Amino acid sequence: MAGKRELVVSFGEMLIDFVPTVAGVSLAEAPAFLKAPGGAPANVAIAVSRLGGEAAFVGKLGDDEFGRMLAAILRDNGVDAGGVVFDAGARTALAFVTLRADGEREFMFYRNPSADMLLTADELNVELIKRAAVFHYGSISLIAEPCRSAHLRAMEIAKEAGALLSYDPNLREALWPSREEARTQILSIWDQADIVKVSEVELEFLTGIDSVEDDVVIKLWRPTMKLLLVTLGDQGCKYYARDFHGAVPSFKVQQVDTTGAGDAFCGALLRKIVQDPSSLQDQKKLVEAIKFANACGAITATKKGAIPSLPTETEVLQLIEKA
């Protein structure tokens, strides 16, 4: 990679999560809600920046109070918002999210259509995307046109410019017309990614098998990949590279809210990979990078809300040293 290119460009949705003021209740039972900035790609960009890295976000927001608030949050957190455009005719997406007493998350989305779905290929900040060392994205931006075409074009631009493509499907079944459509579209771009991260739930969804054994995970491996990761919550992470594979345990912490922990993991790992791309071929270096990412995810789960709980590098190193 030419020079010291360390920019991580995140593509996709940024929205407002409305979270109940009381834990362990359904959305209907919640007495009131607090607003929290969210959206997995935006969380990843802020995670990279919080760790001292260079990050940018590409996406569309409503030209409304919430949209302007979210753009300001990106800038306030050191993320380049030069790829953000505003839509005067559509609102910023909203999501009501709650952690039920059984620990499951419940989502209700307001996006029909929201501004993020209306990003067009012509609105892409091409020069910004071309500067990426890593171009990171999810699958929510594949659900509807014109955003889907913008997403595919952005991937092409980044790949042609020499970026690594990083994919975290971040499955949200409620947003897709059907499970079949979700599976088809998520896998439609599978072969193009260099780095793919899935959760246990996504692994089962995509393979149809409720197991995290190697013979199941390997069904998602492609010869074009450099790294495939399966995150196992507080059990850590399994990794598969071209010449080696293994598992890295997580850190024991008191979990409060797991929202954003996967995004923190992604951001931390991408930060380490752009600092030293050779870690994708060096098992010792990769294990250290994943350990750092696990610690970042663990810390994020100890506090409420995604963005406020994303740690600094100092906090991550302190947790690793204590363990």
PDB file of C-alpha atoms in Angstrom:
ATOM      1  CA  MET A   1       0.000   0.000   0.000  1.00  0.00           C
ATOM      2  CA  ALA A   2       1.466   3.314  -1.080  1.00  0.00           C
ATOM      3  CA  GLY A   3       2.849   5.440   1.747  1.00  0.00           C
ATOM      4  CA  LYS A   4       1.205   5.329   5.164  1.00  0.00           C
ATOM      5  CA  ARG A   5      -2.428   5.121   4.152  1.00  0.00           C
ATOM      6  CA  GLU A   6      -4.504   4.601   7.302  1.00  0.00           C
ATOM      7  CA  LEU A   7      -7.925   6.065   6.506  1.00  0.00           C
ATOM      8  CA  VAL A   8     -10.912   3.848   7.318  1.00  0.00           C
ATOM      9  CA  VAL A   9     -13.982   4.933   5.344  1.00  0.00           C
ATOM     10  CA  SER A  10     -17.309   3.630   6.653  1.00  0.00           C
ATOM     11  CA  PHE A  11     -20.341   3.517   4.357  1.00  0.00           C
ATOM     12  CA  GLY A  12     -24.025   3.195   5.192  1.00  0.00           C
ATOM     13  CA  GLU A  13     -26.602   4.301   7.708  1.00  0.00           C
ATOM     14  CA  MET A  14     -26.493   6.632  10.673  1.00  0.00           C
ATOM     15  CA  LEU A  15     -29.674   7.053  12.674  1.00  0.00           C
ATOM     16  CA  ILE A  16     -31.193   7.903  16.032  1.00  0.00           C
ATOM     17  CA  ASP A  17     -31.858   5.039  18.422  1.00  0.00           C
ATOM     18  CA  PHE A  18     -34.592   5.673  20.970  1.00  0.00           C
ATOM     19  CA  VAL A  19     -33.783   3.632  24.066  1.00  0.00           C
ATOM     20  CA  PRO A  20     -36.194   3.137  27.011  1.00  0.00           C
ATOM     21  CA  THR A  21     -35.344   4.915  30.255  1.00  0.00           C
ATOM     22  CA  VAL A  22     -36.130   1.618  32.056  1.00  0.00           C
ATOM     23  CA  ALA A  23     -34.285  -1.650  31.335  1.00  0.00           C
ATOM     24  CA  GLY A  24     -35.926  -5.013  30.743  1.00  0.00           C
ATOM     25  CA  VAL A  25     -39.245  -3.808  29.334  1.00  0.00           C
ATOM     26  CA  SER A  26     -40.876  -4.166  25.919  1.00  0.00           C
ATOM     27  CA  LEU A  27     -41.237  -1.117  23.682  1.00  0.00           C
ATOM     28  CA  ALA A  28     -44.939  -0.900  24.563  1.00  0.00           C
ATOM     29  CA  GLU A  29     -44.191  -0.952  28.297  1.00  0.00           C
ATOM     30  CA  ALA A  30     -41.426   1.676  28.179  1.00  0.00           C
ATOM     31  CA  PRO A  31     -42.463   4.817  30.096  1.00  0.00           C
ATOM     32  CA  ALA A  32     -40.115   7.120  28.134  1.00  0.00           C
ATOM     33  CA  PHE A  33     -37.178   7.043  25.703  1.00  0.00           C
ATOM     34  CA  LEU A  34     -33.738   8.650  25.473  1.00  0.00           C
ATOM     35  CA  LYS A  35     -32.297   9.468  22.071  1.00  0.00           C
ATOM     36  CA  ALA A  36     -28.924   7.941  21.217  1.00  0.00           C
ATOM     37  CA  PRO A  37     -26.973   8.309  17.960  1.00  0.00           C
ATOM     38  CA  GLY A  38     -26.504   4.945  16.232  1.00  0.00           C
ATOM     39  CA  GLY A  39     -26.040   3.050  12.998  1.00  0.00           C
ATOM     40  CA  ALA A  40     -23.343   0.396  12.797  1.00  0.00           C
ATOM     41  CA  PRO A  41     -21.140   1.959  10.053  1.00  0.00           C
ATOM     42  CA  ALA A  42     -21.106   5.296  11.890  1.00  0.00           C
ATOM     43  CA  ASN A  43     -20.256   3.547  15.173  1.00  0.00           C
ATOM     44  CA  VAL A  44     -17.294   1.838  13.464  1.00  0.00           C
ATOM     45  CA  ALA A  45     -15.980   5.162  12.128  1.00  0.00           C
ATOM     46  CA  ILE A  46     -16.213   6.779  15.573  1.00  0.00           C
ATOM     47  CA  ALA A  47     -14.572   3.705  17.179  1.00  0.00           C
ATOM     48  CA  VAL A  48     -11.576   4.099  14.834  1.00  0.00           C
ATOM     49  CA  SER A  49     -11.308   7.811  15.587  1.00  0.00           C
ATOM     50  CA  ARG A  50     -11.649   7.308  19.362  1.00  0.00           C
ATOM     51  CA  LEU A  51      -8.641   4.965  19.158  1.00  0.00           C
ATOM     52  CA  GLY A  52      -6.548   7.680  17.486  1.00  0.00           C
ATOM     53  CA  GLY A  53      -7.142   6.550  13.908  1.00  0.00           C
ATOM     54  CA  GLU A  54      -8.229   8.393  10.784  1.00  0.00           C
ATOM     55  CA  ALA A  55     -11.879   7.768   9.882  1.00  0.00           C
ATOM     56  CA  ALA A  56     -14.526   9.080   7.498  1.00  0.00           C
ATOM     57  CA  PHE A  57     -18.228   8.370   7.000  1.00  0.00           C
ATOM     58  CA  VAL A  58     -20.156   8.250   3.728  1.00  0.00           C
ATOM     59  CA  GLY A  59     -23.956   8.305   3.847  1.00  0.00           C
ATOM     60  CA  LYS A  60     -27.119  10.374   3.638  1.00  0.00           C
ATOM     61  CA  LEU A  61     -29.019  12.082   6.431  1.00  0.00           C
ATOM     62  CA  GLY A  62     -32.276  13.992   6.477  1.00  0.00           C
ATOM     63  CA  ASP A  63     -31.954  17.763   6.267  1.00  0.00           C
ATOM     64  CA  ASP A  64     -33.618  17.974   9.667  1.00  0.00           C
ATOM     65  CA  GLU A  65     -32.708  18.569  13.312  1.00  0.00           C
ATOM     66  CA  PHE A  66     -31.679  14.940  13.840  1.00  0.00           C
ATOM     67  CA  GLY A  67     -29.624  14.781  10.637  1.00  0.00           C
ATOM     68  CA  ARG A  68     -27.674  17.903  11.505  1.00  0.00           C
ATOM     69  CA  MET A  69     -27.175  16.602  15.057  1.00  0.00           C
ATOM     70  CA  LEU A  70     -25.704  13.333  13.717  1.00  0.00           C
ATOM     71  CA  ALA A  71     -23.337  15.136  11.319  1.00  0.00           C
ATOM     72  CA  ALA A  72     -22.150  17.270  14.239  1.00  0.00           C
ATOM     73  CA  ILE A  73     -21.578  14.128  16.348  1.00  0.00           C
ATOM     74  CA  LEU A  74     -19.345  12.696  13.604  1.00  0.00           C
ATOM     75  CA  ARG A  75     -17.303  15.913  13.443  1.00  0.00           C
ATOM     76  CA  ASP A  76     -17.149  16.266  17.242  1.00  0.00           C
ATOM     77  CA  ASN A  77     -15.709  12.745  17.390  1.00  0.00           C
ATOM     78  CA  GLY A  78     -12.993  13.488  14.839  1.00  0.00           C
ATOM     79  CA  VAL A  79     -14.641  11.692  11.899  1.00  0.00           C
ATOM     80  CA  ASP A  80     -14.367  13.290   8.446  1.00  0.00           C
ATOM     81  CA  ALA A  81     -17.978  14.043   7.447  1.00  0.00           C
ATOM     82  CA  GLY A  82     -17.045  15.110   3.899  1.00  0.00           C
ATOM     83  CA  GLY A  83     -18.966  12.107   2.547  1.00  0.00           C
ATOM     84  CA  VAL A  84     -22.234  13.094   4.246  1.00  0.00           C
ATOM     85  CA  VAL A  85     -25.034  14.509   2.083  1.00  0.00           C
ATOM     86  CA  PHE A  86     -28.467  15.745   3.167  1.00  0.00           C
ATOM     87  CA  ASP A  87     -31.896  15.013   1.714  1.00  0.00           C
ATOM     88  CA  ALA A  88     -34.465  17.818   1.966  1.00  0.00           C
ATOM     89  CA  GLY A  89     -37.381  15.478   1.208  1.00  0.00           C
ATOM     90  CA  ALA A  90     -36.758  12.557   3.562  1.00  0.00           C
ATOM     91  CA  ARG A  91     -36.269  12.236   7.291  1.00  0.00           C
ATOM     92  CA  THR A  92     -33.295  10.858   9.194  1.00  0.00           C
ATOM     93  CA  ALA A  93     -33.987   7.212  10.133  1.00  0.00           C
ATOM     94  CA  LEU A  94     -35.230   6.405  13.644  1.00  0.00           C
ATOM     95  CA  ALA A  95     -35.122   3.107  15.513  1.00  0.00           C
ATOM     96  CA  PHE A  96     -36.798   2.215  18.790  1.00  0.00           C
ATOM     97  CA  VAL A  97     -34.660  -0.433  20.462  1.00  0.00           C
ATOM     98  CA  THR A  98     -35.058  -2.193  23.785  1.00  0.00           C
ATOM     99  CA  LEU A  99     -33.356  -4.947  25.731  1.00  0.00           C
ATOM    100  CA  ARG A 100     -36.140  -7.181  27.019  1.00  0.00           C
ATOM    101  CA  ALA A 101     -35.990  -8.982  30.365  1.00  0.00           C
ATOM    102  CA  ASP A 102     -34.905 -12.159  28.507  1.00  0.00           C
ATOM    103  CA  GLY A 103     -31.871 -10.303  27.137  1.00  0.00           C
ATOM    104  CA  GLU A 104     -33.126 -10.184  23.546  1.00  0.00           C
ATOM    105  CA  ARG A 105     -33.120  -6.910  21.640  1.00  0.00           C
ATOM    106  CA  GLU A 106     -36.362  -5.716  20.086  1.00  0.00           C
ATOM    107  CA  PHE A 107     -36.321  -3.226  17.202  1.00  0.00           C
ATOM    108  CA  MET A 108     -38.942  -1.030  15.577  1.00  0.00           C
ATOM    109  CA  PHE A 109     -37.727   1.068  12.652  1.00  0.00           C
ATOM    110  CA  TYR A 110     -39.087   4.255  11.106  1.00  0.00           C
ATOM    111  CA  ARG A 111     -37.687   4.485   7.561  1.00  0.00           C
ATOM    112  CA  ASN A 112     -40.244   4.616   4.744  1.00  0.00           C
ATOM    113  CA  PRO A 113     -38.054   5.722   3.094  1.00  0.00           C
ATOM    114  CA  SER A 114     -35.510   7.427   5.309  1.00  0.00           C
ATOM    115  CA  ALA A 115     -32.748   9.616   3.894  1.00  0.00           C
ATOM    116  CA  ASP A 116     -30.040   6.922   4.134  1.00  0.00           C
ATOM    117  CA  MET A 117     -31.994   4.758   1.639  1.00  0.00           C
ATOM    118  CA  LEU A 118     -31.989   7.561  -0.945  1.00  0.00           C
ATOM    119  CA  LEU A 119     -28.240   8.030  -1.417  1.00  0.00           C
ATOM    120  CA  THR A 120     -27.405   7.869  -5.124  1.00  0.00           C
ATOM    121  CA  ALA A 121     -24.138   6.902  -6.855  1.00  0.00           C
ATOM    122  CA  ASP A 122     -23.846  10.483  -8.184  1.00  0.00           C
ATOM    123  CA  GLU A 123     -23.762  11.797  -4.598  1.00  0.00           C
ATOM    124  CA  LEU A 124     -20.724   9.724  -3.567  1.00  0.00           C
ATOM    125  CA  ASN A 125     -17.612  11.636  -2.500  1.00  0.00           C
ATOM    126  CA  VAL A 126     -15.354   9.728  -4.882  1.00  0.00           C
ATOM    127  CA  GLU A 127     -12.107  11.432  -3.853  1.00  0.00           C
ATOM    128  CA  LEU A 128     -12.701  10.556  -0.193  1.00  0.00           C
ATOM    129  CA  ILE A 129     -13.473   6.902  -1.008  1.00  0.00           C
ATOM    130  CA  LYS A 130     -10.312   6.674  -3.165  1.00  0.00           C
ATOM    131  CA  ARG A 131      -8.202   7.665  -0.148  1.00  0.00           C
ATOM    132  CA  ALA A 132      -9.398   4.711   1.939  1.00  0.00           C
ATOM    133  CA  ALA A 133      -6.974   2.085   3.188  1.00  0.00           C
ATOM    134  CA  VAL A 134     -10.065   0.147   4.300  1.00  0.00           C
ATOM    135  CA  PHE A 135     -13.606   0.608   3.002  1.00  0.00           C
ATOM    136  CA  HIS A 136     -16.109  -0.773   5.532  1.00  0.00           C
ATOM    137  CA  TYR A 137     -19.824  -1.460   5.041  1.00  0.00           C
ATOM    138  CA  GLY A 138     -22.820  -3.488   6.192  1.00  0.00           C
ATOM    139  CA  SER A 139     -25.834  -4.974   4.431  1.00  0.00           C
ATOM    140  CA  ILE A 140     -28.636  -2.571   5.395  1.00  0.00           C
ATOM    141  CA  SER A 141     -27.546  -0.310   2.527  1.00  0.00           C
ATOM    142  CA  LEU A 142     -28.290  -3.206   0.117  1.00  0.00           C
ATOM    143  CA  ILE A 143     -32.003  -3.370   0.969  1.00  0.00           C
ATOM    144  CA  ALA A 144     -33.398  -0.682  -1.332  1.00  0.00           C
ATOM    145  CA  GLU A 145     -32.564   1.377  -4.398  1.00  0.00           C
ATOM    146  CA  PRO A 146     -31.029   3.851  -5.041  1.00  0.00           C
ATOM    147  CA  CYS A 147     -28.772   3.229  -2.021  1.00  0.00           C
ATOM    148  CA  ARG A 148     -27.967  -0.328  -3.154  1.00  0.00           C
ATOM    149  CA  SER A 149     -26.467   0.925  -6.453  1.00  0.00           C
ATOM    150  CA  ALA A 150     -24.541   3.632  -4.590  1.00  0.00           C
ATOM    151  CA  HIS A 151     -23.174   0.956  -2.226  1.00  0.00           C
ATOM    152  CA  LEU A 152     -22.024  -1.287  -5.100  1.00  0.00           C
ATOM    153  CA  ARG A 153     -20.415   1.656  -6.915  1.00  0.00           C
ATOM    154  CA  ALA A 154     -18.608   2.793  -3.768  1.00  0.00           C
ATOM    155  CA  MET A 155     -17.181  -0.727  -3.326  1.00  0.00           C
ATOM    156  CA  GLU A 156     -15.914  -0.654  -6.926  1.00  0.00           C
ATOM    157  CA  ILE A 157     -14.271   2.756  -6.483  1.00  0.00           C
ATOM    158  CA  ALA A 158     -12.564   1.676  -3.238  1.00  0.00           C
ATOM    159  CA  LYS A 159     -11.362  -1.648  -4.673  1.00  0.00           C
ATOM    160  CA  GLU A 160      -9.979  -0.016  -7.817  1.00  0.00           C
ATOM    161  CA  ALA A 161      -8.084   2.481  -5.638  1.00  0.00           C
ATOM    162  CA  GLY A 162      -6.431  -0.368  -3.693  1.00  0.00           C
ATOM    163  CA  ALA A 163      -8.493  -0.424  -0.490  1.00  0.00           C
ATOM    164  CA  LEU A 164      -9.236  -3.527   1.532  1.00  0.00           C
ATOM    165  CA  LEU A 165     -12.989  -4.181   1.639  1.00  0.00           C
ATOM    166  CA  SER A 166     -14.410  -4.919   5.103  1.00  0.00           C
ATOM    167  CA  TYR A 167     -17.924  -6.349   5.517  1.00  0.00           C
ATOM    168  CA  ASP A 168     -20.008  -6.752   8.664  1.00  0.00           C
ATOM    169  CA  PRO A 169     -23.495  -7.829   7.499  1.00  0.00           C
ATOM    170  CA  ASN A 170     -25.071  -6.537  10.729  1.00  0.00           C
ATOM    171  CA  LEU A 171     -28.284  -8.465  10.115  1.00  0.00           C
ATOM    172  CA  ARG A 172     -31.522  -6.663  10.981  1.00  0.00           C
ATOM    173  CA  GLU A 173     -34.217  -9.103   9.860  1.00  0.00           C
ATOM    174  CA  ALA A 174     -37.059  -6.626  10.515  1.00  0.00           C
ATOM    175  CA  LEU A 175     -35.802  -4.365   7.718  1.00  0.00           C
ATOM    176  CA  TRP A 176     -35.826  -7.002   4.969  1.00  0.00           C
ATOM    177  CA  PRO A 177     -38.919  -8.081   2.993  1.00  0.00           C
ATOM    178  CA  SER A 178     -38.161 -11.720   3.896  1.00  0.00           C
ATOM    179  CA  ARG A 179     -35.451 -13.972   5.365  1.00  0.00           C
ATOM    180  CA  GLU A 180     -34.759 -15.389   1.895  1.00  0.00           C
ATOM    181  CA  GLU A 181     -34.253 -11.932   0.399  1.00  0.00           C
ATOM    182  CA  ALA A 182     -31.946 -10.993   3.294  1.00  0.00           C
ATOM    183  CA  ARG A 183     -29.829 -14.118   2.841  1.00  0.00           C
ATOM    184  CA  THR A 184     -29.638 -13.698  -0.958  1.00  0.00           C
ATOM    185  CA  GLN A 185     -28.658 -10.038  -0.862  1.00  0.00           C
ATOM    186  CA  ILE A 186     -26.205 -10.363   2.025  1.00  0.00           C
ATOM    187  CA  LEU A 187     -24.405 -13.163   0.155  1.00  0.00           C
ATOM    188  CA  SER A 188     -24.603 -11.358  -3.216  1.00  0.00           C
ATOM    189  CA  ILE A 189     -21.463  -9.327  -2.367  1.00  0.00           C
ATOM    190  CA  TRP A 190     -19.777 -11.982  -0.194  1.00  0.00           C
ATOM    191  CA  ASP A 191     -17.045 -12.872  -2.706  1.00  0.00           C
ATOM    192  CA  GLN A 192     -15.798  -9.288  -2.993  1.00  0.00           C
ATOM    193  CA  ALA A 193     -14.798  -8.682   0.622  1.00  0.00           C
ATOM    194  CA  ASP A 194     -11.252  -9.074   1.946  1.00  0.00           C
ATOM    195  CA  ILE A 195     -12.360  -9.075   5.600  1.00  0.00           C
ATOM    196  CA  VAL A 196     -15.725 -10.412   6.810  1.00  0.00           C
ATOM    197  CA  LYS A 197     -17.026 -10.397  10.396  1.00  0.00           C
ATOM    198  CA  VAL A 198     -20.160 -12.296  11.412  1.00  0.00           C
ATOM    199  CA  SER A 199     -21.808 -12.982  14.771  1.00  0.00           C
ATOM    200  CA  GLU A 200     -22.972 -16.440  15.898  1.00  0.00           C
ATOM    201  CA  VAL A 201     -26.537 -15.458  14.990  1.00  0.00           C
ATOM    202  CA  GLU A 202     -25.494 -14.356  11.498  1.00  0.00           C
ATOM    203  CA  LEU A 203     -23.467 -17.539  11.016  1.00  0.00           C
ATOM    204  CA  GLU A 204     -26.559 -19.644  11.731  1.00  0.00           C
ATOM    205  CA  PHE A 205     -28.754 -17.376   9.568  1.00  0.00           C
ATOM    206  CA  LEU A 206     -26.423 -17.634   6.560  1.00  0.00           C
ATOM    207  CA  THR A 207     -25.523 -21.337   6.821  1.00  0.00           C
ATOM    208  CA  GLY A 208     -28.772 -22.686   8.261  1.00  0.00           C
ATOM    209  CA  ILE A 209     -26.741 -24.614  10.855  1.00  0.00           C
ATOM    210  CA  ASP A 210     -26.741 -23.839  14.593  1.00  0.00           C
ATOM    211  CA  SER A 211     -23.041 -24.467  15.229  1.00  0.00           C
ATOM    212  CA  VAL A 212     -19.789 -22.507  15.365  1.00  0.00           C
ATOM    213  CA  GLU A 213     -17.602 -25.516  14.522  1.00  0.00           C
ATOM    214  CA  ASP A 214     -14.943 -25.046  11.838  1.00  0.00           C
ATOM    215  CA  ASP A 215     -16.734 -27.208   9.262  1.00  0.00           C
ATOM    216  CA  VAL A 216     -19.746 -24.846   9.462  1.00  0.00           C
ATOM    217  CA  VAL A 217     -17.754 -21.594   9.430  1.00  0.00           C
ATOM    218  CA  ILE A 218     -15.726 -22.748   6.440  1.00  0.00           C
ATOM    219  CA  LYS A 219     -18.918 -22.720   4.343  1.00  0.00           C
ATOM    220  CA  LEU A 220     -18.647 -18.928   4.446  1.00  0.00           C
ATOM    221  CA  TRP A 221     -14.958 -18.854   3.496  1.00  0.00           C
ATOM    222  CA  ARG A 222     -14.030 -17.726  -0.025  1.00  0.00           C
ATOM    223  CA  PRO A 223     -10.579 -18.013  -1.687  1.00  0.00           C
ATOM    224  CA  THR A 224     -10.658 -14.239  -2.280  1.00  0.00           C
ATOM    225  CA  MET A 225     -10.832 -13.516   1.474  1.00  0.00           C
ATOM    226  CA  LYS A 226      -7.931 -12.500   3.673  1.00  0.00           C
ATOM    227  CA  LEU A 227      -9.779 -12.866   6.991  1.00  0.00           C
ATOM    228  CA  LEU A 228     -13.082 -14.304   8.229  1.00  0.00           C
ATOM    229  CA  LEU A 229     -14.124 -13.659  11.833  1.00  0.00           C
ATOM    230  CA  VAL A 230     -16.911 -15.114  13.950  1.00  0.00           C
ATOM    231  CA  THR A 231     -17.592 -13.122  17.105  1.00  0.00           C
ATOM    232  CA  LEU A 232     -18.924 -15.142  20.038  1.00  0.00           C
ATOM    233  CA  GLY A 233     -19.940 -12.382  22.456  1.00  0.00           C
ATOM    234  CA  ASP A 234     -18.284 -12.823  25.838  1.00  0.00           C
ATOM    235  CA  GLN A 235     -16.669 -16.041  24.551  1.00  0.00           C
ATOM    236  CA  GLY A 236     -14.329 -14.097  22.274  1.00  0.00           C
ATOM    237  CA  CYS A 237     -13.726 -14.632  18.585  1.00  0.00           C
ATOM    238  CA  LYS A 238     -12.749 -17.292  16.039  1.00  0.00           C
ATOM    239  CA  TYR A 239     -10.565 -16.268  13.113  1.00  0.00           C
ATOM    240  CA  TYR A 240      -9.770 -17.839   9.750  1.00  0.00           C
ATOM    241  CA  ALA A 241      -6.994 -16.546   7.494  1.00  0.00           C
ATOM    242  CA  ARG A 242      -5.527 -18.140   4.363  1.00  0.00           C
ATOM    243  CA  ASP A 243      -2.798 -20.104   6.147  1.00  0.00           C
ATOM    244  CA  PHE A 244      -3.979 -20.390   9.744  1.00  0.00           C
ATOM    245  CA  HIS A 245      -6.993 -20.218  12.032  1.00  0.00           C
ATOM    246  CA  GLY A 246      -7.723 -20.177  15.742  1.00  0.00           C
ATOM    247  CA  ALA A 247      -9.661 -18.552  18.567  1.00  0.00           C
ATOM    248  CA  VAL A 248      -8.980 -15.641  20.909  1.00  0.00           C
ATOM    249  CA  PRO A 249     -10.817 -15.499  24.261  1.00  0.00           C
ATOM    250  CA  SER A 250     -12.545 -12.329  25.405  1.00  0.00           C
ATOM    251  CA  PHE A 251     -12.124 -10.345  28.615  1.00  0.00           C
ATOM    252  CA  LYS A 252     -14.391 -10.913  31.589  1.00  0.00           C
ATOM    253  CA  VAL A 253     -16.353  -7.738  32.311  1.00  0.00           C
ATOM    254  CA  GLN A 254     -19.672  -6.798  33.911  1.00  0.00           C
ATOM    255  CA  GLN A 255     -21.949  -6.361  30.895  1.00  0.00           C
ATOM    256  CA  VAL A 256     -24.460  -3.520  31.016  1.00  0.00           C
ATOM    257  CA  ASP A 257     -25.419  -2.997  27.362  1.00  0.00           C
ATOM    258  CA  THR A 258     -23.943  -4.893  24.407  1.00  0.00           C
ATOM    259  CA  THR A 259     -25.168  -2.304  21.857  1.00  0.00           C
ATOM    260  CA  GLY A 260     -22.207  -1.267  19.718  1.00  0.00           C
ATOM    261  CA  ALA A 261     -19.802  -3.887  21.105  1.00  0.00           C
ATOM    262  CA  GLY A 262     -19.530  -5.567  17.687  1.00  0.00           C
ATOM    263  CA  ASP A 263     -18.946  -2.199  16.029  1.00  0.00           C
ATOM    264  CA  ALA A 264     -16.248  -1.381  18.601  1.00  0.00           C
ATOM    265  CA  PHE A 265     -14.609  -4.744  17.817  1.00  0.00           C
ATOM    266  CA  CYS A 266     -14.702  -3.965  14.086  1.00  0.00           C
ATOM    267  CA  GLY A 267     -13.329  -0.459  14.471  1.00  0.00           C
ATOM    268  CA  ALA A 268     -10.492  -1.623  16.720  1.00  0.00           C
ATOM    269  CA  LEU A 269      -9.496  -4.468  14.420  1.00  0.00           C
ATOM    270  CA  LEU A 270      -9.549  -2.242  11.324  1.00  0.00           C
ATOM    271  CA  ARG A 271      -7.474   0.363  13.185  1.00  0.00           C
ATOM    272  CA  LYS A 272      -4.825  -2.292  13.884  1.00  0.00           C
ATOM    273  CA  ILE A 273      -4.903  -3.667  10.320  1.00  0.00           C
ATOM    274  CA  VAL A 274      -4.352  -0.267   8.676  1.00  0.00           C
ATOM    275  CA  GLN A 275      -1.463   0.355  11.074  1.00  0.00           C
ATOM    276  CA  ASP A 276       0.129  -2.949  10.054  1.00  0.00           C
ATOM    277  CA  PRO A 277      -1.486  -4.736   7.075  1.00  0.00           C
ATOM    278  CA  SER A 278       1.059  -7.593   7.436  1.00  0.00           C
ATOM    279  CA  SER A 279      -0.971  -8.805  10.451  1.00  0.00           C
ATOM    280  CA  LEU A 280      -3.332 -10.465   7.947  1.00  0.00           C
ATOM    281  CA  GLN A 281      -0.496 -12.889   7.070  1.00  0.00           C
ATOM    282  CA  ASP A 282       1.191 -13.114  10.487  1.00  0.00           C
ATOM    283  CA  GLN A 283      -0.681 -15.195  13.071  1.00  0.00           C
ATOM    284  CA  LYS A 284       1.103 -13.731  16.104  1.00  0.00           C
ATOM    285  CA  LYS A 285       0.340 -10.149  15.010  1.00  0.00           C
ATOM    286  CA  LEU A 286      -3.248 -11.031  14.098  1.00  0.00           C
ATOM    287  CA  VAL A 287      -3.906 -12.614  17.506  1.00  0.00           C
ATOM    288  CA  GLU A 288      -2.619  -9.439  19.198  1.00  0.00           C
ATOM    289  CA  ALA A 289      -4.882  -7.302  16.969  1.00  0.00           C
ATOM    290  CA  ILE A 290      -7.925  -9.485  17.780  1.00  0.00           C
ATOM    291  CA  LYS A 291      -7.096  -9.397  21.489  1.00  0.00           C
ATOM    292  CA  PHE A 292      -7.070  -5.582  21.259  1.00  0.00           C
ATOM    293  CA  ALA A 293     -10.421  -5.666  19.381  1.00  0.00           C
ATOM    294  CA  ASN A 294     -11.940  -8.065  21.959  1.00  0.00           C
ATOM    295  CA  ALA A 295     -10.913  -5.689  24.747  1.00  0.00           C
ATOM    296  CA  CYS A 296     -12.449  -2.763  22.883  1.00  0.00           C
ATOM    297  CA  GLY A 297     -15.734  -4.650  22.458  1.00  0.00           C
ATOM    298  CA  ALA A 298     -15.726  -5.758  26.107  1.00  0.00           C
ATOM    299  CA  ILE A 299     -15.284  -2.198  27.421  1.00  0.00           C
ATOM    300  CA  THR A 300     -18.104  -0.946  25.186  1.00  0.00           C
ATOM    301  CA  ALA A 301     -20.462  -3.522  26.748  1.00  0.00           C
ATOM    302  CA  THR A 302     -19.794  -2.172  30.275  1.00  0.00           C
ATOM    303  CA  LYS A 303     -21.592   1.122  29.647  1.00  0.00           C
ATOM    304  CA  LYS A 304     -24.924   2.257  28.213  1.00  0.00           C
ATOM    305  CA  GLY A 305     -25.191   3.399  24.606  1.00  0.00           C
ATOM    306  CA  ALA A 306     -22.821   2.682  21.732  1.00  0.00           C
ATOM    307  CA  ILE A 307     -20.967   5.912  20.973  1.00  0.00           C
ATOM    308  CA  PRO A 308     -20.493   7.180  24.571  1.00  0.00           C
ATOM    309  CA  SER A 309     -19.007   3.829  25.604  1.00  0.00           C
ATOM    310  CA  LEU A 310     -16.440   3.457  22.793  1.00  0.00           C
ATOM    311  CA  PRO A 311     -13.012   3.411  24.499  1.00  0.00           C
ATOM    312  CA  THR A 312      -9.732   5.200  23.910  1.00  0.00           C
ATOM    313  CA  GLU A 313      -6.529   3.270  23.221  1.00  0.00           C
ATOM    314  CA  THR A 314      -5.346   3.944  26.796  1.00  0.00           C
ATOM    315  CA  GLU A 315      -8.485   2.345  28.252  1.00  0.00           C
ATOM    316  CA  VAL A 316      -8.094  -0.713  26.017  1.00  0.00           C
ATOM    317  CA  LEU A 317      -4.429  -1.187  26.936  1.00  0.00           C
ATOM    318  CA  GLN A 318      -5.292  -0.861  30.649  1.00  0.00           C
ATOM    319  CA  LEU A 319      -7.830  -3.706  30.372  1.00  0.00           C
ATOM    320  CA  ILE A 320      -5.334  -5.909  28.493  1.00  0.00           C
ATOM    321  CA  GLU A 321      -2.637  -5.261  31.126  1.00  0.00           C
ATOM    322  CA  LYS A 322      -5.022  -6.068  34.011  1.00  0.00           C
ATOM    323  CA  ALA A 323      -6.103  -9.399  32.472  1.00  0.00           C
TER     324      ALA A 323
END
